[in-house]
């Protein structure tokens, strides 16, 4: 059996217990590390823990590292980023601020409430799996303001290396678990 040592809510010490399930309090979840880039082209490396990474403007190279990482996009100028180690089912793309930002020059209305799949089905977020064309596991994500699919209004936001939406043997992106809108 495992042992555990900790502090109870009243400040007392819980010495070694044979069964961690007997600990009379809940252990706190670790707080994610907040990592913010600049308006330039950044290379950002996360930590071994959970990270929330907001790169901001510029074509950034982002590596989350181990942990459950969230990559946040806030405006259309947060474009042409490259994520080197996105892991489906663990990491997430967060487009919620971007899609709700009616101050953007191309957004006349915010994305209506819905799921990540709704954002894709209504062409607000457009994934391009390059495996279809080039036989590689790389997926681009583009944003189309107001669901407008006219190519002059589409902004390429982020590319996920080693991620596919079609290769069943690879790191397959699932919008229902890997995206926040």
Coordinates of N, CA, C and O in Angstrom, one line a residue:
X1 N 0.8 -1.2 0.0 CA 0.0 0.0 0.0 C 0.9 1.3 0.0 O 1.9 1.3 0.6
X2 N 0.4 2.3 -0.6 CA 1.1 3.6 -0.7 C 0.9 4.3 0.7 O 0.0 4.1 1.4
X3 N 1.8 5.3 0.9 CA 1.7 6.1 2.0 C 1.6 7.6 1.6 O 2.0 7.9 0.4
X4 N 1.1 8.4 2.4 CA 0.9 9.8 2.1 C 1.2 10.7 3.3 O 0.9 10.2 4.4
X5 N 1.7 11.9 3.1 CA 1.9 12.8 4.2 C 1.3 14.1 3.7 O 1.5 14.5 2.5
X6 N 0.7 14.9 4.6 CA 0.1 16.1 4.1 C -0.3 17.0 5.3 O 0.0 16.6 6.5
X7 N -1.0 18.1 5.1 CA -1.5 19.0 6.1 C -3.0 19.0 6.0 O -3.6 19.2 4.9
X8 N -3.7 18.9 7.1 CA -5.1 18.9 7.1 C -5.6 20.4 7.1 O -4.8 21.3 7.2
X9 N -6.9 20.6 6.8 CA -7.4 22.0 6.6 C -7.2 22.9 7.9 O -7.2 24.1 7.8
X10 N -7.0 22.3 9.0 CA -6.7 23.0 10.3 C -5.3 23.3 10.5 O -4.9 23.8 11.6
X11 N -4.4 22.9 9.6 CA -3.0 23.1 9.8 C -2.2 22.0 10.4 O -1.0 22.0 10.6
X12 N -2.9 21.0 10.8 CA -2.3 19.8 11.5 C -1.6 18.9 10.4 O -2.0 18.9 9.2
X13 N -0.6 18.2 10.8 CA 0.1 17.3 9.9 C -0.5 15.9 10.0 O -0.8 15.4 11.0
X14 N -0.8 15.4 8.8 CA -1.2 14.0 8.7 C 0.0 13.2 8.3 O 0.6 13.3 7.3
X15 N 0.5 12.4 9.3 CA 1.7 11.6 9.1 C 1.3 10.5 8.1 O 0.3 10.4 7.6
X16 N 2.2 9.6 8.0 CA 2.1 8.5 7.0 C 0.8 7.7 7.2 O 0.5 7.2 8.3
X17 N 0.0 7.6 6.2 CA -1.2 6.7 6.2 C -0.9 5.6 5.2 O -0.3 5.7 4.2
X18 N -1.5 4.4 5.5 CA -1.3 3.3 4.7 C -2.1 3.4 3.4 O -1.8 3.0 2.4
X19 N -3.3 4.0 3.5 CA -4.2 4.1 2.4 C -4.5 5.6 2.1 O -5.2 6.3 2.9
X20 N -4.0 6.2 1.0 CA -4.3 7.6 0.7 C -5.8 7.9 0.7 O -6.2 9.1 0.8
X21 N -6.6 6.9 0.4 CA -8.1 7.2 0.4 C -8.6 7.6 1.8 O -9.7 8.2 1.9
X22 N -7.8 7.4 2.9 CA -8.2 7.8 4.2 C -7.8 9.2 4.5 O -8.2 9.7 5.6
X23 N -7.2 9.9 3.6 CA -6.9 11.3 3.9 C -8.2 12.1 4.1 O -9.1 12.0 3.3
X24 N -8.3 12.8 5.2 CA -9.6 13.5 5.6 C -9.9 14.8 4.8 O -10.7 15.6 5.3
X25 N -9.2 15.1 3.7 CA -9.4 16.3 3.0 C -9.0 16.0 1.5 O -8.3 15.0 1.2
X26 N -9.4 16.9 0.7 CA -9.1 16.8 -0.8 C -7.8 17.5 -1.0 O -7.5 18.6 -0.5
X27 N -6.9 16.9 -1.9 CA -5.7 17.5 -2.3 C -6.0 18.5 -3.4 O -6.9 18.3 -4.2
X28 N -5.4 19.7 -3.3 CA -5.7 20.7 -4.3 C -5.1 20.4 -5.7 O -4.0 19.7 -5.8
X29 N -5.8 20.7 -6.7 CA -5.3 20.5 -8.1 C -4.2 21.5 -8.3 O -4.3 22.7 -7.9
X30 N -3.2 21.1 -9.0 CA -2.1 22.1 -9.3 C -2.7 23.2 -10.2 O -3.5 23.0 -11.1
X31 N -2.2 24.4 -10.0 CA -2.6 25.6 -10.8 C -1.8 25.6 -12.1 O -0.6 25.4 -12.0
X32 N -2.5 25.8 -13.2 CA -1.7 25.8 -14.5 C -0.8 27.1 -14.5 O -1.1 28.1 -13.9
X33 N 0.3 26.9 -15.2 CA 1.2 28.0 -15.4 C 0.7 28.9 -16.5 O 0.3 28.4 -17.6
X34 N 0.7 30.2 -16.3 CA 0.2 31.2 -17.3 C 1.5 31.7 -18.0 O 2.4 32.2 -17.4
X35 N 1.5 31.5 -19.3 CA 2.6 31.9 -20.2 C 2.1 32.8 -21.3 O 1.3 32.4 -22.1
X36 N 2.5 34.0 -21.3 CA 2.1 35.0 -22.3 C 3.3 35.4 -23.2 O 4.4 35.7 -22.7
X37 N 3.0 35.4 -24.5 CA 4.0 35.9 -25.5 C 4.0 37.4 -25.6 O 3.4 38.1 -24.8
X38 N 4.5 37.8 -26.7 CA 4.6 39.2 -27.0 C 3.9 39.5 -28.4 O 3.3 38.5 -29.0
X39 N 3.9 40.7 -28.9 CA 3.3 41.0 -30.2 C 4.3 40.6 -31.3 O 4.0 40.8 -32.5
X40 N 5.5 40.1 -31.0 CA 6.5 39.7 -32.0 C 6.4 38.3 -32.3 O 5.5 37.6 -31.8
X41 N 7.3 37.8 -33.0 CA 7.4 36.3 -33.3 C 8.2 35.6 -32.2 O 9.4 35.9 -32.1
X42 N 7.5 34.8 -31.4 CA 8.0 34.2 -30.2 C 8.2 32.7 -30.4 O 7.5 32.1 -31.2
X43 N 9.2 32.2 -29.7 CA 9.3 30.7 -29.5 C 9.1 30.5 -28.1 O 9.8 31.0 -27.2
X44 N 8.0 29.8 -27.8 CA 7.5 29.6 -26.4 C 7.5 28.1 -26.1 O 7.0 27.3 -26.8
X45 N 8.2 27.8 -25.0 CA 8.2 26.4 -24.5 C 7.5 26.4 -23.1 O 7.8 27.1 -22.2
X46 N 6.5 25.5 -23.0 CA 5.8 25.3 -21.8 C 6.6 24.6 -20.8 O 7.8 24.3 -20.9
X47 N 6.0 24.2 -19.7 CA 6.6 23.5 -18.6 C 6.2 22.0 -18.6 O 5.3 21.6 -19.4
X48 N 6.8 21.2 -17.7 CA 6.3 19.8 -17.6 C 4.9 19.7 -17.0 O 4.3 18.7 -17.2
X49 N 4.4 20.8 -16.4 CA 3.0 20.8 -15.9 C 2.0 21.3 -16.9 O 2.3 21.4 -18.1
X50 N 0.8 21.6 -16.3 CA -0.2 22.2 -17.2 C 0.0 23.7 -17.4 O 0.4 24.4 -16.5
X51 N -0.1 24.1 -18.7 CA 0.1 25.5 -19.1 C -1.1 26.1 -19.8 O -1.8 25.3 -20.5
X52 N -1.3 27.4 -19.6 CA -2.2 28.1 -20.5 C -1.3 29.1 -21.2 O -0.7 30.0 -20.6
X53 N -1.2 28.9 -22.5 CA -0.3 29.7 -23.3 C -1.0 30.6 -24.3 O -1.9 30.1 -25.1
X54 N -0.8 31.9 -24.2 CA -1.4 32.9 -25.1 C -0.2 33.6 -25.8 O 0.6 34.3 -25.1
X55 N -0.1 33.3 -27.0 CA 1.1 33.8 -27.8 C 1.0 35.2 -28.3 O 1.9 35.9 -28.5
X56 N -0.2 35.7 -28.5 CA -0.5 37.0 -29.1 C -0.1 37.1 -30.5 O 0.1 36.1 -31.2
X57 N 0.2 38.3 -31.0 CA 0.5 38.5 -32.4 C 1.8 37.9 -32.9 O 2.6 37.6 -32.0
X58 N 1.9 37.7 -34.2 CA 3.2 37.2 -34.7 C 3.1 35.7 -35.0 O 2.3 35.0 -34.4
X59 N 3.9 35.2 -35.9 CA 4.0 33.8 -36.2 C 4.9 33.2 -35.2 O 6.1 33.2 -35.2
X60 N 4.2 32.5 -34.2 CA 4.9 32.0 -33.0 C 5.1 30.4 -33.2 O 4.3 29.8 -33.8
X61 N 6.2 29.9 -32.6 CA 6.4 28.5 -32.5 C 6.1 28.1 -31.0 O 6.8 28.6 -30.1
X62 N 5.2 27.3 -30.8 CA 4.7 26.9 -29.5 C 4.9 25.4 -29.2 O 4.5 24.6 -30.0
X63 N 5.5 25.2 -28.0 CA 5.7 23.8 -27.5 C 5.1 23.8 -26.1 O 5.7 24.5 -25.2
X64 N 4.1 23.0 -25.9 CA 3.5 23.0 -24.6 C 4.2 22.2 -23.5 O 4.2 22.5 -22.4
X65 N 4.9 21.1 -24.0 CA 5.6 20.2 -23.1 C 4.6 19.3 -22.5 O 3.4 19.1 -23.0
X66 N 4.9 18.6 -21.4 CA 4.0 17.6 -20.8 C 2.9 18.4 -20.1 O 3.0 19.6 -19.9
X67 N 1.9 17.7 -19.7 CA 0.8 18.3 -19.0 C -0.4 18.6 -20.0 O -0.3 18.4 -21.2
X68 N -1.5 19.0 -19.4 CA -2.7 19.4 -20.2 C -2.6 20.9 -20.5 O -2.8 21.7 -19.6
X69 N -2.2 21.2 -21.7 CA -1.9 22.6 -22.1 C -3.1 23.1 -22.9 O -3.8 22.4 -23.7
X70 N -3.4 24.4 -22.7 CA -4.4 25.2 -23.4 C -3.7 26.3 -24.2 O -3.0 27.1 -23.6
X71 N -4.0 26.4 -25.5 CA -3.4 27.4 -26.3 C -4.5 28.4 -26.7 O -5.5 28.0 -27.3
X72 N -4.4 29.6 -26.2 CA -5.5 30.6 -26.3 C -5.2 31.6 -27.4 O -4.1 32.1 -27.6
X73 N -6.3 31.8 -28.2 CA -6.3 32.8 -29.3 C -7.3 33.9 -29.0 O -8.5 33.6 -28.8
X74 N -6.9 35.2 -29.1 CA -7.7 36.3 -28.7 C -8.1 37.2 -29.8 O -9.1 37.9 -29.7
X75 N -7.4 37.2 -30.9 CA -7.7 38.1 -32.0 C -7.2 37.5 -33.3 O -6.4 36.6 -33.3
X76 N -7.6 38.1 -34.4 CA -7.2 37.6 -35.7 C -5.7 37.8 -36.0 O -5.1 37.1 -36.8
X77 N -5.1 38.7 -35.3 CA -3.7 38.9 -35.5 C -2.8 37.8 -34.8 O -1.6 37.8 -35.0
X78 N -3.5 37.0 -34.0 CA -2.8 35.8 -33.4 C -2.7 34.7 -34.5 O -3.3 33.7 -34.4
X79 N -2.0 35.0 -35.6 CA -2.0 34.1 -36.7 C -0.7 33.5 -37.1 O 0.3 33.9 -36.7
X80 N -0.8 32.4 -37.9 CA 0.4 31.7 -38.4 C 1.2 31.0 -37.3 O 2.4 30.9 -37.5
X81 N 0.6 30.6 -36.2 CA 1.4 29.9 -35.2 C 1.6 28.5 -35.6 O 0.8 27.9 -36.3
X82 N 2.6 27.9 -35.0 CA 3.0 26.5 -35.2 C 3.0 25.8 -33.9 O 3.8 26.2 -33.0
X83 N 2.2 24.8 -33.7 CA 2.2 24.0 -32.4 C 3.0 22.7 -32.7 O 2.6 22.0 -33.6
X84 N 4.1 22.5 -31.9 CA 5.0 21.4 -32.3 C 4.6 20.1 -31.6 O 5.0 19.0 -32.0
X85 N 3.8 20.1 -30.5 CA 3.6 18.9 -29.7 C 2.2 18.7 -29.2 O 1.9 18.2 -28.2
X86 N 1.2 19.2 -30.0 CA -0.2 19.1 -29.6 C -0.6 17.6 -29.5 O -0.4 16.8 -30.4
X87 N -1.2 17.3 -28.3 CA -1.7 15.9 -28.1 C -3.2 15.9 -28.0 O -3.7 16.4 -27.0
X88 N -3.9 15.3 -28.9 CA -5.3 15.1 -28.9 C -5.7 14.4 -27.6 O -5.1 13.4 -27.2
X89 N -6.8 14.9 -27.0 CA -7.3 14.3 -25.8 C -6.6 14.8 -24.6 O -7.1 14.5 -23.4
X90 N -5.6 15.6 -24.7 CA -4.8 16.1 -23.6 C -4.8 17.6 -23.7 O -5.2 18.3 -22.7
X91 N -4.3 18.2 -24.8 CA -4.2 19.6 -25.0 C -5.5 20.2 -25.6 O -6.3 19.4 -26.2
X92 N -5.6 21.5 -25.6 CA -6.8 22.1 -26.2 C -6.4 23.4 -26.9 O -5.5 24.1 -26.5
X93 N -7.2 23.7 -28.0 CA -7.1 25.0 -28.6 C -8.3 25.8 -28.1 O -9.4 25.3 -28.0
X94 N -8.1 27.0 -27.6 CA -9.2 27.9 -27.0 C -9.4 29.1 -28.0 O -8.6 30.0 -28.0
X95 N -10.5 29.0 -28.7 CA -10.9 30.1 -29.6 C -12.1 30.9 -29.0 O -12.6 31.7 -29.7
X96 N -12.4 30.7 -27.8 CA -13.6 31.3 -27.2 C -13.5 32.8 -27.2 O -14.5 33.6 -27.5
X97 N -12.3 33.4 -26.8 CA -12.2 34.8 -26.8 C -12.2 35.4 -28.2 O -12.9 36.4 -28.5
X98 N -11.5 34.8 -29.1 CA -11.4 35.2 -30.5 C -12.8 35.2 -31.1 O -13.3 36.2 -31.7
X99 N -13.6 34.1 -31.0 CA -14.9 34.1 -31.6 C -15.9 35.0 -30.9 O -16.9 35.4 -31.6
X100 N -15.7 35.4 -29.7 CA -16.6 36.3 -29.0 C -16.2 37.8 -29.1 O -16.8 38.7 -28.6
X101 N -15.1 38.0 -29.8 CA -14.5 39.4 -29.9 C -15.1 40.2 -31.1 O -14.7 40.1 -32.2
X102 N -16.2 40.9 -30.8 CA -16.9 41.7 -31.8 C -16.1 43.0 -32.1 O -16.5 43.7 -33.0
X103 N -15.0 43.3 -31.4 CA -14.2 44.4 -31.7 C -13.3 44.2 -32.9 O -12.7 45.1 -33.4
X104 N -13.1 43.0 -33.3 CA -12.3 42.7 -34.5 C -12.9 43.3 -35.7 O -14.1 43.4 -35.9
X105 N -12.0 43.8 -36.6 CA -12.5 44.6 -37.8 C -13.4 43.7 -38.7 O -14.2 44.3 -39.3
X106 N -13.2 42.4 -38.7 CA -14.0 41.6 -39.6 C -15.2 40.9 -39.0 O -15.9 40.3 -39.6
X107 N -15.3 41.0 -37.7 CA -16.4 40.4 -37.0 C -17.5 41.4 -36.7 O -17.3 42.4 -36.0
X108 N -18.7 41.2 -37.3 CA -19.8 42.1 -37.1 C -20.6 41.6 -36.0 O -21.3 42.4 -35.3
X109 N -20.6 40.3 -35.7 CA -21.4 39.7 -34.6 C -20.5 38.6 -34.0 O -19.7 38.0 -34.7
X110 N -20.7 38.3 -32.8 CA -20.0 37.2 -32.1 C -20.5 35.9 -32.6 O -21.7 35.8 -33.1
X111 N -19.7 34.9 -32.5 CA -20.1 33.5 -32.8 C -21.3 33.2 -31.9 O -21.2 33.4 -30.7
X112 N -22.4 32.7 -32.4 CA -23.5 32.3 -31.6 C -23.1 31.1 -30.7 O -22.2 30.3 -31.0
X113 N -23.7 31.0 -29.5 CA -23.4 30.0 -28.6 C -23.5 28.6 -29.3 O -24.5 28.4 -30.0
X114 N -22.6 27.7 -29.0 CA -22.7 26.4 -29.6 C -21.5 25.6 -29.3 O -20.6 26.0 -28.5
X115 N -21.4 24.5 -29.9 CA -20.3 23.6 -29.6 C -19.2 23.8 -30.6 O -19.3 24.6 -31.6
X116 N -18.0 23.2 -30.4 CA -16.9 23.3 -31.3 C -17.3 22.7 -32.7 O -17.0 23.3 -33.7
X117 N -18.1 21.7 -32.7 CA -18.6 21.1 -34.0 C -19.5 22.1 -34.7 O -19.4 22.2 -35.9
X118 N -20.3 22.9 -33.9 CA -21.1 23.9 -34.6 C -20.2 25.0 -35.2 O -20.5 25.5 -36.3
X119 N -19.1 25.3 -34.6 CA -18.2 26.4 -35.1 C -17.6 25.9 -36.5 O -17.4 26.6 -37.4
X120 N -17.3 24.6 -36.5 CA -16.8 24.0 -37.8 C -17.9 23.8 -38.8 O -17.8 24.2 -40.0
X121 N -19.1 23.3 -38.4 CA -20.2 23.1 -39.3 C -20.7 24.4 -40.0 O -21.2 24.5 -41.1
X122 N -20.6 25.6 -39.2 CA -21.0 26.9 -39.7 C -19.9 27.7 -40.2 O -20.0 28.9 -40.5
X123 N -18.7 27.1 -40.5 CA -17.6 27.7 -41.1 C -16.9 28.9 -40.4 O -16.3 29.7 -41.0
X124 N -17.1 28.9 -39.1 CA -16.3 29.9 -38.3 C -14.9 29.4 -38.1 O -14.0 30.2 -38.1
X125 N -14.7 28.1 -37.9 CA -13.4 27.5 -37.8 C -13.3 26.5 -38.9 O -14.2 25.6 -39.0
X126 N -12.3 26.5 -39.6 CA -12.1 25.6 -40.8 C -10.8 24.9 -40.6 O -9.7 25.4 -40.7
X127 N -10.9 23.6 -40.3 CA -9.7 22.8 -40.3 C -9.3 22.3 -41.7 O -10.2 21.8 -42.4
X128 N -8.0 22.4 -42.0 CA -7.5 21.8 -43.3 C -6.5 20.7 -43.0 O -5.4 21.0 -42.5
X129 N -6.9 19.5 -43.2 CA -5.9 18.4 -43.0 C -5.1 18.3 -44.2 O -5.5 17.9 -45.3
X130 N -3.8 18.6 -44.1 CA -2.9 18.6 -45.2 C -2.5 17.2 -45.6 O -2.0 17.0 -46.7
X131 N -2.9 16.2 -44.8 CA -2.7 14.8 -45.2 C -3.4 14.4 -46.5 O -3.0 13.6 -47.2
X132 N -4.6 15.1 -46.7 CA -5.3 14.8 -47.9 C -4.6 15.1 -49.1 O -4.7 14.5 -50.2
X133 N -3.7 16.2 -49.1 CA -3.0 16.7 -50.2 C -1.6 16.2 -50.3 O -1.0 16.0 -51.4
X134 N -0.9 16.1 -49.1 CA 0.5 15.9 -49.1 C 0.9 14.6 -48.4 O 2.1 14.3 -48.3
X135 N 0.0 13.9 -47.8 CA 0.3 12.6 -47.1 C 1.1 12.8 -45.8 O 1.8 12.0 -45.4
X136 N 0.9 14.0 -45.2 CA 1.6 14.3 -43.9 C 0.5 14.5 -42.8 O -0.6 15.0 -43.1
X137 N 0.9 14.3 -41.6 CA 0.0 14.6 -40.5 C 0.2 16.0 -40.0 O 0.9 16.3 -39.0
X138 N -0.5 16.9 -40.7 CA -0.4 18.4 -40.3 C -1.8 18.9 -40.6 O -2.4 18.7 -41.6
X139 N -2.3 19.7 -39.6 CA -3.7 20.3 -39.7 C -3.6 21.8 -39.5 O -3.1 22.2 -38.4
X140 N -4.1 22.6 -40.4 CA -4.2 24.0 -40.3 C -5.6 24.3 -39.7 O -6.5 23.7 -40.1
X141 N -5.7 25.4 -38.9 CA -7.0 25.8 -38.5 C -7.1 27.3 -38.9 O -6.2 28.1 -38.6
X142 N -8.1 27.6 -39.6 CA -8.4 28.9 -40.1 C -9.7 29.5 -39.5 O -10.5 28.7 -39.1
X143 N -9.7 30.8 -39.3 CA -10.9 31.4 -38.8 C -11.6 32.2 -39.9 O -10.9 32.9 -40.6
X144 N -12.9 32.0 -40.0 CA -13.6 32.8 -41.0 C -14.6 33.6 -40.3 O -15.6 33.1 -39.8
X145 N -14.4 34.9 -40.2 CA -15.3 35.8 -39.5 C -16.7 35.7 -40.0 O -17.0 35.7 -41.2
X146 N -17.7 35.6 -39.1 CA -19.1 35.5 -39.4 C -19.4 34.3 -40.3 O -20.4 34.3 -41.0
X147 N -18.6 33.2 -40.3 CA -18.9 32.1 -41.1 C -18.7 32.3 -42.5 O -19.3 31.6 -43.4
X148 N -18.0 33.3 -42.9 CA -17.8 33.7 -44.3 C -16.7 32.9 -44.9 O -15.5 32.9 -44.4
X149 N -17.0 32.1 -45.9 CA -15.9 31.2 -46.5 C -15.2 31.8 -47.7 O -14.5 31.2 -48.3
X150 N -15.5 33.1 -47.9 CA -14.7 33.8 -49.0 C -13.3 33.8 -48.6 O -12.9 34.3 -47.5
X151 N -12.4 33.3 -49.5 CA -10.9 33.1 -49.1 C -10.3 34.4 -48.7 O -9.3 34.4 -47.9
X152 N -10.7 35.6 -49.2 CA -10.1 36.8 -48.8 C -10.3 37.2 -47.3 O -9.6 38.0 -46.8
X153 N -11.3 36.6 -46.7 CA -11.6 36.9 -45.3 C -11.1 35.8 -44.3 O -11.3 35.9 -43.1
X154 N -10.6 34.7 -44.8 CA -10.1 33.6 -44.0 C -8.7 33.9 -43.4 O -7.8 34.3 -44.2
X155 N -8.5 33.7 -42.2 CA -7.2 33.9 -41.5 C -6.7 32.6 -41.0 O -7.3 31.9 -40.2
X156 N -5.5 32.2 -41.5 CA -4.9 31.0 -41.0 C -4.3 31.3 -39.6 O -3.5 32.2 -39.5
X157 N -4.8 30.6 -38.6 CA -4.4 30.9 -37.2 C -3.3 30.0 -36.7 O -2.3 30.5 -36.2
X158 N -3.5 28.7 -36.8 CA -2.5 27.8 -36.2 C -2.4 26.5 -37.0 O -3.4 26.0 -37.6
X159 N -1.2 26.0 -37.1 CA -1.0 24.7 -37.7 C -0.5 23.7 -36.5 O 0.3 24.1 -35.7
X160 N -1.1 22.5 -36.5 CA -0.7 21.5 -35.6 C 0.1 20.4 -36.3 O -0.4 19.7 -37.1
X161 N 1.4 20.4 -35.9 CA 2.3 19.4 -36.5 C 1.9 18.0 -35.9 O 1.6 17.9 -34.7
X162 N 2.1 17.0 -36.7 CA 1.8 15.6 -36.3 C 0.4 15.4 -35.8 O 0.2 14.5 -34.9
X163 N -0.6 16.1 -36.3 CA -2.0 16.0 -35.9 C -2.8 15.9 -37.2 O -2.6 16.6 -38.2
X164 N -3.7 14.9 -37.2 CA -4.5 14.7 -38.4 C -6.0 14.6 -37.9 O -6.3 14.3 -36.8
X165 N -6.9 14.8 -38.9 CA -8.3 14.5 -38.6 C -8.7 13.3 -39.4 O -9.9 12.9 -39.4
X166 N -7.8 12.7 -40.2 CA -8.1 11.6 -41.0 C -7.3 10.3 -40.8 O -7.7 9.3 -41.2
X167 N -6.1 10.4 -40.2 CA -5.3 9.3 -40.1 C -5.6 8.5 -38.8 O -5.3 9.0 -37.7
X168 N -6.4 7.4 -38.9 CA -6.8 6.7 -37.7 C -5.7 6.2 -36.8 O -5.9 5.9 -35.6
X169 N -4.5 6.0 -37.4 CA -3.4 5.5 -36.6 C -2.5 6.6 -36.0 O -1.6 6.3 -35.3
X170 N -2.9 7.9 -36.2 CA -2.1 9.0 -35.7 C -2.7 9.7 -34.6 O -3.6 9.2 -33.9
X171 N -2.2 10.9 -34.3 CA -2.7 11.8 -33.3 C -3.9 12.5 -33.9 O -3.8 13.6 -34.6
X172 N -5.1 12.0 -33.7 CA -6.3 12.5 -34.4 C -7.0 13.6 -33.6 O -7.4 13.4 -32.5
X173 N -7.2 14.8 -34.2 CA -7.8 15.9 -33.6 C -9.3 15.6 -33.5 O -10.0 15.2 -34.5
X174 N -9.9 15.9 -32.3 CA -11.3 15.7 -32.1 C -11.9 17.0 -31.6 O -11.6 17.4 -30.4
X175 N -12.6 17.8 -32.4 CA -13.1 19.1 -31.9 C -13.9 19.1 -30.7 O -14.0 20.0 -29.9
X176 N -14.6 17.9 -30.4 CA -15.4 17.9 -29.2 C -14.6 17.8 -27.9 O -15.1 18.2 -26.8
X177 N -13.4 17.3 -28.0 CA -12.5 17.2 -26.8 C -11.3 18.2 -26.8 O -10.7 18.4 -25.8
X178 N -10.9 18.6 -28.0 CA -9.7 19.3 -28.2 C -9.8 20.8 -28.5 O -8.8 21.5 -28.7
X179 N -11.1 21.3 -28.4 CA -11.3 22.7 -28.8 C -12.3 23.3 -27.8 O -13.3 22.7 -27.4
X180 N -12.0 24.6 -27.4 CA -12.9 25.4 -26.6 C -13.4 26.6 -27.5 O -12.6 27.3 -28.1
X181 N -14.8 26.7 -27.5 CA -15.3 27.9 -28.3 C -16.2 28.7 -27.4 O -16.8 28.3 -26.5

